Short mmCIF file of C-alpha atoms in Angstrom, two decimals:
data_model
loop_
_atom_site.label_atom_id
_atom_site.label_comp_id
_atom_site.label_asym_id
_atom_site.label_seq_id
_atom_site.Cartn_x
_atom_site.Cartn_y
_atom_site.Cartn_z
CA ARG A 1 -49.58 21.61 -43.38
CA ARG A 2 -47.87 24.18 -45.75
CA PRO A 3 -46.76 27.50 -44.12
CA SER A 4 -48.14 30.49 -46.12
CA GLY A 5 -45.74 32.15 -48.29
CA LEU A 6 -43.86 28.98 -49.04
CA SER A 7 -43.92 27.53 -52.39
CA GLU A 8 -45.16 23.76 -52.71
CA ALA A 9 -41.94 22.79 -54.50
CA LEU A 10 -39.94 23.86 -51.77
CA TYR A 11 -42.24 22.65 -49.21
CA LEU A 12 -42.45 19.07 -50.52
CA PHE A 13 -38.51 19.12 -50.46
CA ARG A 14 -37.93 19.99 -46.85
CA ALA A 15 -40.52 17.36 -45.87
CA HIS A 16 -39.01 14.82 -48.07
CA PHE A 17 -35.62 15.65 -46.59
CA ALA A 18 -36.75 15.61 -42.97
CA SER A 19 -38.42 12.07 -43.58
CA SER A 20 -35.18 10.73 -44.95
CA THR A 21 -32.82 12.20 -42.78
CA ARG A 22 -34.90 10.67 -39.76
CA ALA A 23 -35.04 7.50 -41.27
CA LEU A 24 -31.40 7.31 -41.77
CA PHE A 25 -30.86 8.11 -38.23
CA LEU A 26 -33.21 5.26 -37.16
CA LYS A 27 -31.00 2.88 -39.48
CA SER A 28 -27.67 3.77 -38.66
CA GLY A 29 -27.96 4.53 -34.65
CA ARG A 30 -25.89 7.77 -35.10
CA ARG A 31 -26.54 10.98 -32.97
CA ARG A 32 -25.64 12.89 -35.97
CA ILE A 33 -28.16 15.58 -36.33
CA GLY A 34 -28.77 16.94 -39.91
CA PRO A 35 -30.47 20.44 -40.83
CA ASP A 36 -31.22 22.81 -38.39
CA PHE A 37 -34.79 22.50 -37.78
CA ARG A 38 -35.98 24.93 -35.28
CA GLY A 39 -37.96 24.48 -32.04
CA LYS A 40 -39.90 21.30 -31.43
CA LYS A 41 -39.02 19.44 -34.46
CA LYS A 42 -35.22 19.80 -33.54
CA LYS A 43 -35.77 18.74 -29.93
CA ASN A 44 -37.97 15.58 -31.00
CA MET A 45 -35.61 14.31 -33.68
CA ARG A 46 -32.70 14.57 -31.08
CA ALA A 47 -34.89 12.43 -28.76
CA ALA A 48 -35.61 9.81 -31.54
CA ALA A 49 -32.11 9.77 -32.77
CA THR A 50 -30.90 9.03 -29.31
CA ARG A 51 -33.69 6.20 -28.58
CA ALA A 52 -32.70 4.87 -31.82
CA SER A 53 -29.07 4.78 -31.12
CA ARG A 54 -29.66 3.06 -27.50
CA GLU A 55 -31.78 0.51 -29.22
CA TYR A 56 -29.27 -0.20 -31.95
CA GLN A 57 -26.57 -0.57 -29.24
CA ARG A 58 -28.39 -2.83 -27.34
CA LYS A 59 -29.30 -5.04 -30.18
CA LYS A 60 -26.05 -5.13 -32.53
CA PRO A 61 -24.41 -8.58 -32.44
CA ASN A 62 -21.38 -9.69 -31.48
CA GLN A 63 -20.46 -7.60 -28.68
CA THR A 64 -18.82 -9.83 -26.45
CA THR A 65 -15.88 -8.58 -23.88
CA THR A 66 -14.09 -10.39 -21.21
CA PRO A 67 -12.99 -8.52 -17.82
CA LEU A 68 -10.68 -5.75 -18.38
CA PHE A 69 -7.99 -7.74 -16.53
CA THR A 70 -7.91 -10.54 -18.48
CA GLY A 71 -6.09 -8.32 -21.27
CA VAL A 72 -8.12 -9.67 -24.05
CA THR A 73 -10.93 -7.98 -25.84
CA MET A 74 -13.19 -10.17 -28.21
CA GLY A 75 -15.38 -9.11 -30.85
CA HIS A 76 -15.01 -6.67 -33.82
CA HIS A 77 -17.55 -4.29 -32.50
CA SER A 78 -16.21 -3.80 -28.92
CA PRO A 79 -12.99 -2.31 -27.96
CA PRO A 80 -13.84 -0.97 -24.34
CA LEU A 81 -11.89 2.14 -24.70
CA ALA A 82 -13.42 4.27 -22.10
CA PRO A 83 -13.55 1.53 -19.13
CA ALA A 84 -9.68 0.75 -19.92
CA ARG A 85 -8.77 4.52 -19.59
CA ARG A 86 -10.56 5.22 -16.55
CA ARG A 87 -8.66 1.79 -15.17
CA CYS A 88 -5.43 3.31 -16.22
CA LEU A 89 -6.21 6.54 -14.45
CA ARG A 90 -6.93 5.20 -11.25
CA GLY A 91 -4.43 2.57 -11.68
CA SER A 92 -1.71 5.22 -11.87
CA SER A 93 -2.96 7.48 -9.28
CA PHE A 94 0.52 7.35 -7.33
CA SER A 95 1.97 9.57 -10.06
CA SER A 96 1.14 13.35 -10.65
CA GLY A 97 2.47 13.12 -14.46
CA LEU A 98 -0.10 13.20 -16.95
CA SER A 99 1.74 10.55 -19.37
CA SER A 100 1.98 8.09 -16.60
CA ARG A 101 -1.65 8.58 -15.51
CA LEU A 102 -2.82 7.81 -19.05
CA PHE A 103 -0.33 5.31 -20.52
CA SER A 104 0.31 2.73 -17.91
CA GLY A 105 -1.89 -0.29 -16.84
CA ARG A 106 -3.38 -3.47 -18.18
CA THR A 107 -4.05 -3.87 -21.89
CA ALA A 108 -3.56 -6.45 -24.94
CA ARG A 109 -1.24 -6.87 -27.77
CA GLY A 110 -4.06 -6.87 -30.13
CA HIS A 111 -7.48 -7.38 -30.82
CA GLU A 112 -7.14 -11.31 -31.43
CA ALA A 113 -8.86 -13.34 -29.01
CA ASP A 114 -5.55 -15.25 -28.00
CA ALA A 115 -3.83 -12.12 -27.54
CA SER A 116 -1.32 -12.32 -24.65
CA PRO A 117 -2.12 -9.70 -21.94
CA ARG A 118 0.77 -7.38 -21.00
CA TYR A 119 1.09 -4.60 -18.45
CA VAL A 120 2.20 -1.08 -20.21
CA VAL A 121 4.79 0.69 -18.55
CA SER A 122 4.47 4.48 -18.58
CA GLU A 123 7.39 6.83 -19.59
CA GLU A 124 7.41 8.24 -16.18
CA GLN A 125 7.80 4.73 -14.73
CA LYS A 126 10.44 3.78 -16.98
CA LYS A 127 11.98 7.12 -15.81
CA SER A 128 11.80 6.39 -12.48
CA PHE A 129 13.16 2.84 -12.94
CA ALA A 130 16.33 3.94 -14.64
CA GLU A 131 16.85 7.03 -12.53
CA LYS A 132 15.84 5.80 -9.07
CA GLY A 133 16.50 2.25 -9.33
CA TYR A 134 12.61 1.34 -8.91
CA ALA A 135 9.19 2.19 -9.64
CA LEU A 136 5.46 1.30 -8.50
CA LEU A 137 3.15 -0.32 -10.81
CA PRO A 138 -0.24 -0.09 -9.58
CA LYS A 139 -3.32 -2.64 -9.96
CA PHE A 140 -1.08 -4.99 -11.70
CA LEU A 141 -3.28 -7.87 -10.81
CA SER A 142 -6.94 -8.07 -10.09
CA GLU A 143 -8.51 -9.60 -7.19
CA GLU A 144 -9.89 -12.43 -9.43
CA GLU A 145 -6.22 -12.97 -10.57
CA LEU A 146 -4.78 -13.01 -7.22
CA LYS A 147 -6.92 -15.69 -5.65
CA PRO A 148 -5.54 -18.70 -7.26
CA ILE A 149 -2.06 -17.44 -6.80
CA GLU A 150 -2.93 -16.59 -3.10
CA GLU A 151 -4.26 -20.16 -2.47
CA ILE A 152 -0.97 -21.86 -3.82
CA TYR A 153 0.92 -19.53 -1.94
CA ASP A 154 -0.81 -20.19 1.48
CA ARG A 155 -0.08 -23.80 0.74
CA PHE A 156 3.55 -23.24 0.75
CA MET A 157 3.36 -21.22 3.93
CA SER A 158 1.43 -24.09 5.62
CA ARG A 159 3.89 -26.52 4.38
CA GLU A 160 1.42 -28.86 2.60
CA ILE A 161 3.41 -28.32 -0.34
CA LYS A 162 7.08 -29.63 0.56
CA VAL A 163 9.98 -27.57 0.01
CA PRO A 164 13.40 -29.36 1.16
CA GLY A 165 16.16 -28.00 3.23
CA LYS A 166 17.44 -24.61 3.42
CA ASP A 167 15.15 -23.54 0.71
CA PHE A 168 12.41 -23.13 3.41
CA CYS A 169 14.00 -20.99 6.07
CA ASP A 170 13.83 -17.68 7.78
CA MET A 171 15.62 -15.03 5.74
CA SER A 172 16.16 -12.97 9.03
CA LYS A 173 17.59 -15.85 11.11
CA SER A 174 19.99 -18.89 11.16
CA PHE A 175 19.11 -21.82 9.05
CA ASP A 176 18.47 -24.05 12.08
CA THR A 177 15.49 -21.70 13.47
CA ALA A 178 12.30 -23.85 14.40
CA PHE A 179 9.29 -23.20 11.80
CA GLU A 180 7.46 -21.75 14.64
CA ASP A 181 9.93 -19.32 15.37
CA PHE A 182 10.37 -17.88 11.95
CA SER A 183 9.92 -14.38 11.58
CA ILE A 184 10.43 -13.99 7.85
CA VAL A 185 9.26 -16.96 6.33
CA ASN A 186 11.28 -17.35 3.19
CA CYS A 187 10.33 -20.22 0.37
CA MET A 188 12.90 -20.30 -2.63
CA LEU A 189 11.83 -21.72 -6.05
CA PRO A 190 8.44 -22.32 -5.70
CA ARG A 191 7.98 -22.85 -9.31
CA VAL A 192 10.74 -25.82 -9.34
CA TYR A 193 8.64 -27.44 -6.29
CA TYR A 194 5.29 -27.10 -7.71
CA PRO A 195 5.42 -26.96 -11.60
CA PRO A 196 1.50 -25.87 -12.03
CA LEU A 197 2.82 -22.34 -10.80
CA GLN A 198 4.67 -22.09 -14.11
CA GLY A 199 3.21 -19.74 -16.57
CA ASN A 200 0.89 -17.98 -14.22
CA ILE A 201 -0.63 -14.47 -15.21
CA TYR A 202 1.94 -12.88 -12.86
CA GLU A 203 4.83 -14.31 -14.73
CA ILE A 204 3.36 -13.53 -18.31
CA LEU A 205 2.54 -9.72 -17.32
CA ALA A 206 6.34 -9.43 -15.55
CA GLU A 207 7.48 -10.67 -18.87
CA SER A 208 5.70 -8.03 -20.85
CA VAL A 209 7.29 -5.55 -18.47
CA ALA A 210 11.04 -6.84 -18.61
CA ALA A 211 10.52 -6.58 -22.54
CA GLN A 212 9.62 -3.13 -22.43
CA LEU A 213 12.25 -1.90 -19.92
CA PHE A 214 15.25 -3.74 -21.79
CA GLU A 215 13.78 -3.50 -25.63
CA GLY A 216 15.78 -5.71 -27.69
CA LEU A 217 17.20 -7.84 -25.12
CA GLU A 218 16.16 -11.34 -24.24
CA MET A 219 14.96 -11.34 -20.75
CA ARG A 220 14.58 -14.64 -18.80
CA LEU A 221 12.91 -15.68 -15.45
CA ASP A 222 15.87 -16.22 -13.17
CA TYR A 223 14.02 -17.34 -10.01
CA ASP A 224 11.20 -17.02 -7.75
CA GLN A 225 10.78 -16.40 -4.12
CA LEU A 226 7.77 -16.25 -1.63
CA LEU A 227 8.33 -14.11 1.45
CA ASN A 228 5.88 -13.53 4.43
CA LYS A 229 6.61 -11.09 7.43
CA ARG A 230 4.71 -12.98 10.07
CA PRO A 231 2.31 -10.77 12.49
CA GLY A 232 3.73 -8.97 15.38
CA LYS A 233 7.43 -9.73 14.32
CA GLN A 234 9.51 -6.45 14.93
CA ASP A 235 12.66 -8.61 14.08
CA ALA A 236 11.18 -9.44 10.33
CA VAL A 237 13.74 -6.90 9.12
CA PHE A 238 15.71 -7.30 5.86
CA ALA A 239 18.73 -5.63 6.25
CA TRP A 240 20.22 -3.10 3.52
CA HIS A 241 21.37 -4.80 0.97
CA GLN A 242 22.02 -4.75 -3.02
CA ASP A 243 20.85 -7.73 -4.85
CA MET A 244 23.94 -8.21 -6.88
CA ALA A 245 26.03 -9.10 -3.26
CA TYR A 246 23.75 -12.31 -3.52
CA TRP A 247 24.58 -13.22 -7.04
CA PRO A 248 27.74 -13.96 -8.94
CA PRO A 249 29.90 -11.17 -9.86
CA ARG A 250 29.93 -9.14 -13.34
CA GLU A 251 33.43 -10.61 -14.00
CA VAL A 252 31.57 -14.13 -14.34
CA THR A 253 28.28 -12.50 -15.54
CA PRO A 254 29.03 -9.09 -17.58
CA ASP A 255 25.32 -8.24 -18.04
CA THR A 256 23.82 -7.66 -14.96
CA ARG A 257 20.79 -5.99 -16.04
CA THR A 258 17.78 -7.14 -13.69
CA VAL A 259 14.28 -6.23 -12.94
CA THR A 260 12.85 -7.50 -9.65
CA PHE A 261 9.11 -7.67 -9.05
CA SER A 262 7.75 -8.00 -5.69
CA LEU A 263 3.99 -8.47 -5.87
CA ALA A 264 1.82 -7.35 -2.57
CA LEU A 265 -0.38 -10.00 -1.79
CA ASP A 266 -1.16 -7.99 1.29
CA ALA A 267 -1.05 -4.09 1.53
CA THR A 268 2.29 -2.97 2.38
CA THR A 269 2.65 -0.20 4.67
CA LYS A 270 5.27 1.28 6.95
CA ALA A 271 3.72 -0.18 9.79
CA ASN A 272 4.20 -3.80 8.31
CA GLY A 273 7.34 -3.20 6.73
CA CYS A 274 7.12 -1.92 3.26
CA LEU A 275 10.06 -1.68 1.08
CA VAL A 276 12.52 1.29 1.58
CA PHE A 277 14.84 2.61 -1.01
CA LEU A 278 17.78 4.60 -1.36
CA PRO A 279 16.94 6.62 -4.61
CA GLY A 280 19.58 6.66 -7.26
CA SER A 281 22.06 4.66 -5.11
CA GLY A 282 22.67 2.16 -7.79
CA LEU A 283 23.38 4.49 -10.51
CA GLU A 284 27.18 4.04 -10.56
CA GLY A 285 26.66 0.06 -10.72
CA GLU A 286 29.15 -0.38 -7.93
CA LEU A 287 28.85 -2.94 -5.32
CA ARG A 288 29.12 -1.53 -1.53
CA PRO A 289 31.04 -3.77 1.12
CA HIS A 290 28.41 -6.45 2.38
CA VAL A 291 28.81 -8.55 5.12
CA PRO A 292 26.86 -12.08 6.43
CA ILE A 293 24.36 -10.73 9.44
CA GLY A 294 25.64 -14.16 10.66
CA SER A 295 28.71 -15.71 11.57
CA SER A 296 29.03 -17.02 7.90
CA ARG A 297 26.78 -17.64 4.68
CA ASP A 298 26.40 -21.19 5.89
CA ASP A 299 24.92 -19.98 9.36
CA SER A 300 22.50 -17.35 7.88
CA HIS A 301 22.04 -16.54 4.17
CA ALA A 302 21.11 -12.69 4.58
CA ILE A 303 23.98 -10.03 4.15
CA ALA A 304 23.85 -6.27 4.98
CA VAL A 305 25.57 -3.05 4.16
CA GLN A 306 26.14 0.02 6.21
CA VAL A 307 24.03 3.23 5.27
CA SER A 308 24.62 6.61 6.50
CA ASP A 309 21.85 8.37 8.35
CA GLU A 310 22.31 11.15 5.87
CA GLU A 311 21.30 9.17 2.76
CA TYR A 312 17.52 9.83 1.84
CA GLN A 313 15.28 6.99 2.20
CA GLU A 314 11.97 6.50 0.47
CA HIS A 315 9.17 4.40 1.56
CA VAL A 316 7.13 2.68 -1.09
CA GLN A 317 3.91 1.63 0.04
CA ALA A 318 1.56 -0.54 -2.29
CA GLU A 319 -1.98 -1.79 -2.03
CA ARG A 320 -3.04 -5.40 -2.69
CA GLY A 321 -2.40 -6.29 -6.09
CA ASP A 322 0.29 -3.73 -6.77
CA VAL A 323 3.85 -4.42 -7.85
CA THR A 324 6.90 -2.88 -7.16
CA ILE A 325 10.16 -3.10 -9.31
CA HIS A 326 13.62 -2.51 -8.71
CA ASP A 327 17.21 -3.04 -10.18
CA GLU A 328 20.29 -5.14 -9.15
CA TRP A 329 22.25 -2.21 -7.99
CA VAL A 330 19.89 -0.07 -5.66
CA VAL A 331 20.36 -0.40 -2.04
CA HIS A 332 16.95 -1.32 -0.41
CA GLY A 333 15.41 -3.24 2.61
CA SER A 334 12.68 -3.04 4.99
CA GLN A 335 11.66 -2.95 8.72
CA GLY A 336 9.87 -5.47 11.03
CA ASN A 337 5.87 -6.31 10.94
CA LEU A 338 4.61 -4.18 13.62
CA THR A 339 0.92 -5.12 12.76
CA ASP A 340 -1.43 -8.24 13.68
CA GLY A 341 -1.53 -9.25 9.89
CA ASN A 342 0.77 -11.06 7.44
CA ARG A 343 3.11 -8.98 4.95
CA ARG A 344 2.91 -11.62 2.11
CA THR A 345 5.09 -11.20 -1.06
CA TYR A 346 5.44 -13.33 -4.28
CA VAL A 347 8.99 -12.07 -5.90
CA VAL A 348 10.00 -13.04 -9.65
CA ALA A 349 13.33 -11.84 -11.07
CA TYR A 350 14.19 -11.38 -14.83
CA ARG A 351 17.87 -11.50 -16.11
CA ALA A 352 19.33 -11.44 -19.47
CA ARG A 353 19.57 -14.93 -21.22
CA ASP A 354 23.32 -14.54 -21.37
CA THR A 355 23.39 -14.08 -17.62
CA VAL A 356 21.08 -16.95 -16.64
CA GLU A 357 22.85 -19.32 -18.67
CA ARG A 358 26.09 -18.52 -17.12
CA GLU A 359 24.66 -18.71 -13.78
CA ARG A 360 23.44 -21.99 -14.64
CA ALA A 361 26.71 -23.26 -16.09
CA LEU A 362 28.11 -22.45 -12.86
CA GLY A 363 25.81 -24.53 -10.84
CA PHE A 364 24.22 -21.29 -9.53
CA THR A 365 20.51 -21.69 -9.30
CA HIS A 366 19.40 -19.42 -6.60
CA SER A 367 18.75 -22.57 -4.33
CA HIS A 368 20.17 -22.37 -0.85
CA ASN A 369 20.92 -26.33 -0.90
CA THR A 370 23.47 -26.33 -3.62
CA GLU A 371 27.05 -26.72 -2.41
CA PHE A 372 28.22 -23.08 -3.77
CA SER A 373 30.91 -20.98 -2.25
CA TRP A 374 29.19 -17.92 -1.37
CA ASP A 375 31.75 -16.16 0.34
CA ALA A 376 33.68 -15.80 -2.79
CA TRP A 377 31.37 -13.18 -3.60
CA ILE A 378 31.61 -11.63 -0.22
CA ASP A 379 35.32 -11.84 0.57
CA GLY A 380 35.98 -10.18 -2.81
CA TRP A 381 37.36 -11.29 -6.07
CA ASP A 382 40.61 -12.35 -7.53
CA GLU A 383 41.99 -13.81 -10.83
CA ALA A 384 42.33 -17.37 -9.50
CA LYS A 385 38.68 -17.46 -8.69
CA GLU A 386 37.63 -15.92 -12.03
CA ALA A 387 39.94 -18.53 -13.89
CA ALA A 388 38.26 -21.47 -11.64
CA LEU A 389 34.93 -20.42 -12.36
CA LEU A 390 35.21 -19.56 -16.26
CA GLU A 391 37.14 -22.84 -16.63
CA LYS A 392 33.99 -24.43 -14.90
CA ILE A 393 31.69 -22.69 -17.48
CA GLY A 394 33.63 -23.69 -20.20
CA GLN A 395 33.70 -27.40 -18.93
CA LYS A 396 30.00 -27.55 -18.28
CA LYS A 397 29.30 -25.80 -21.94
CA GLY A 398 31.59 -28.37 -23.79
CA ARG A 399 29.68 -30.97 -22.05
CA GLU A 400 26.50 -29.78 -23.23
#
């Protein structure tokens, strides 16, 4: 019905424009509203556009996505930006920094269906790793991703998967301790003794983090390790130490750059012996004097360093599926397990390719079963030791 005072031509133009605009809404599914029709017409048009948009979203083709934590999004219509951002916010709640909350967490390298998953490290986490020597990476693995890893882990701990000699030992006691008396179960090199573990999602994501921390440097997986602090074991203590004290010195491996990952299969707390760090204690890149906790390294693998009561200590508690990372120089340790549950950890360490190759040329594999002079590192370093080891490296490279 044409209102009085409105020319027939203008009335027909407005009617035609309104009809065309609504048809466009129904076709495109967009919420955009055209001319400002007043009152009831405007309200009805918005409702119609909303219904059309929802119907379009429901019916549009090729919208298939995999769960957020596979790291892959498929289908050219469907990058799930909002869910991913919400997940990153929750995943980085440990930090108060805005940049960390928005830009850390799981994502994919690209939109291809076969894109490798990766964990994006925030600038704040990189800063913590560089200045303190450690950082927390929340929500590293989902529950779905943890379960198959956990099944293999438990098969090692029950000794269903056999690990020979000293590579299955108590990290806090002598090598001859009976299995039933273990406090810290230590399983070295599980990926060597059970090859199907190699290339799992944890290793893939850890490699992506190592590449972000050391841009332009080729990092290699150096070793892996399974640890379990058994329930109620007050003596399940990791003494204060620097990881470099366990490895060949920089006279043999000049590039010491390392990132070690500790995956929490159980939530870690002060009560069950979470990791404790001395922030910034490794900035100078100097090795403090260490001594074996037993009579020698042949008696017990673990070593310890003296720490002053005045040095600030920071406990880093983690939820199941979280990961802590630390470098090779930061002083760290942990207390015993006072709870009635296990405190299970899965460790992988990435080092520079040149360093790993030099270690292997020495015959150093991180296995406790190899005939290797551990005390060479503990008793200090001299030119004779350096010459002998460098000659050994040269001879091995010559044979290769």
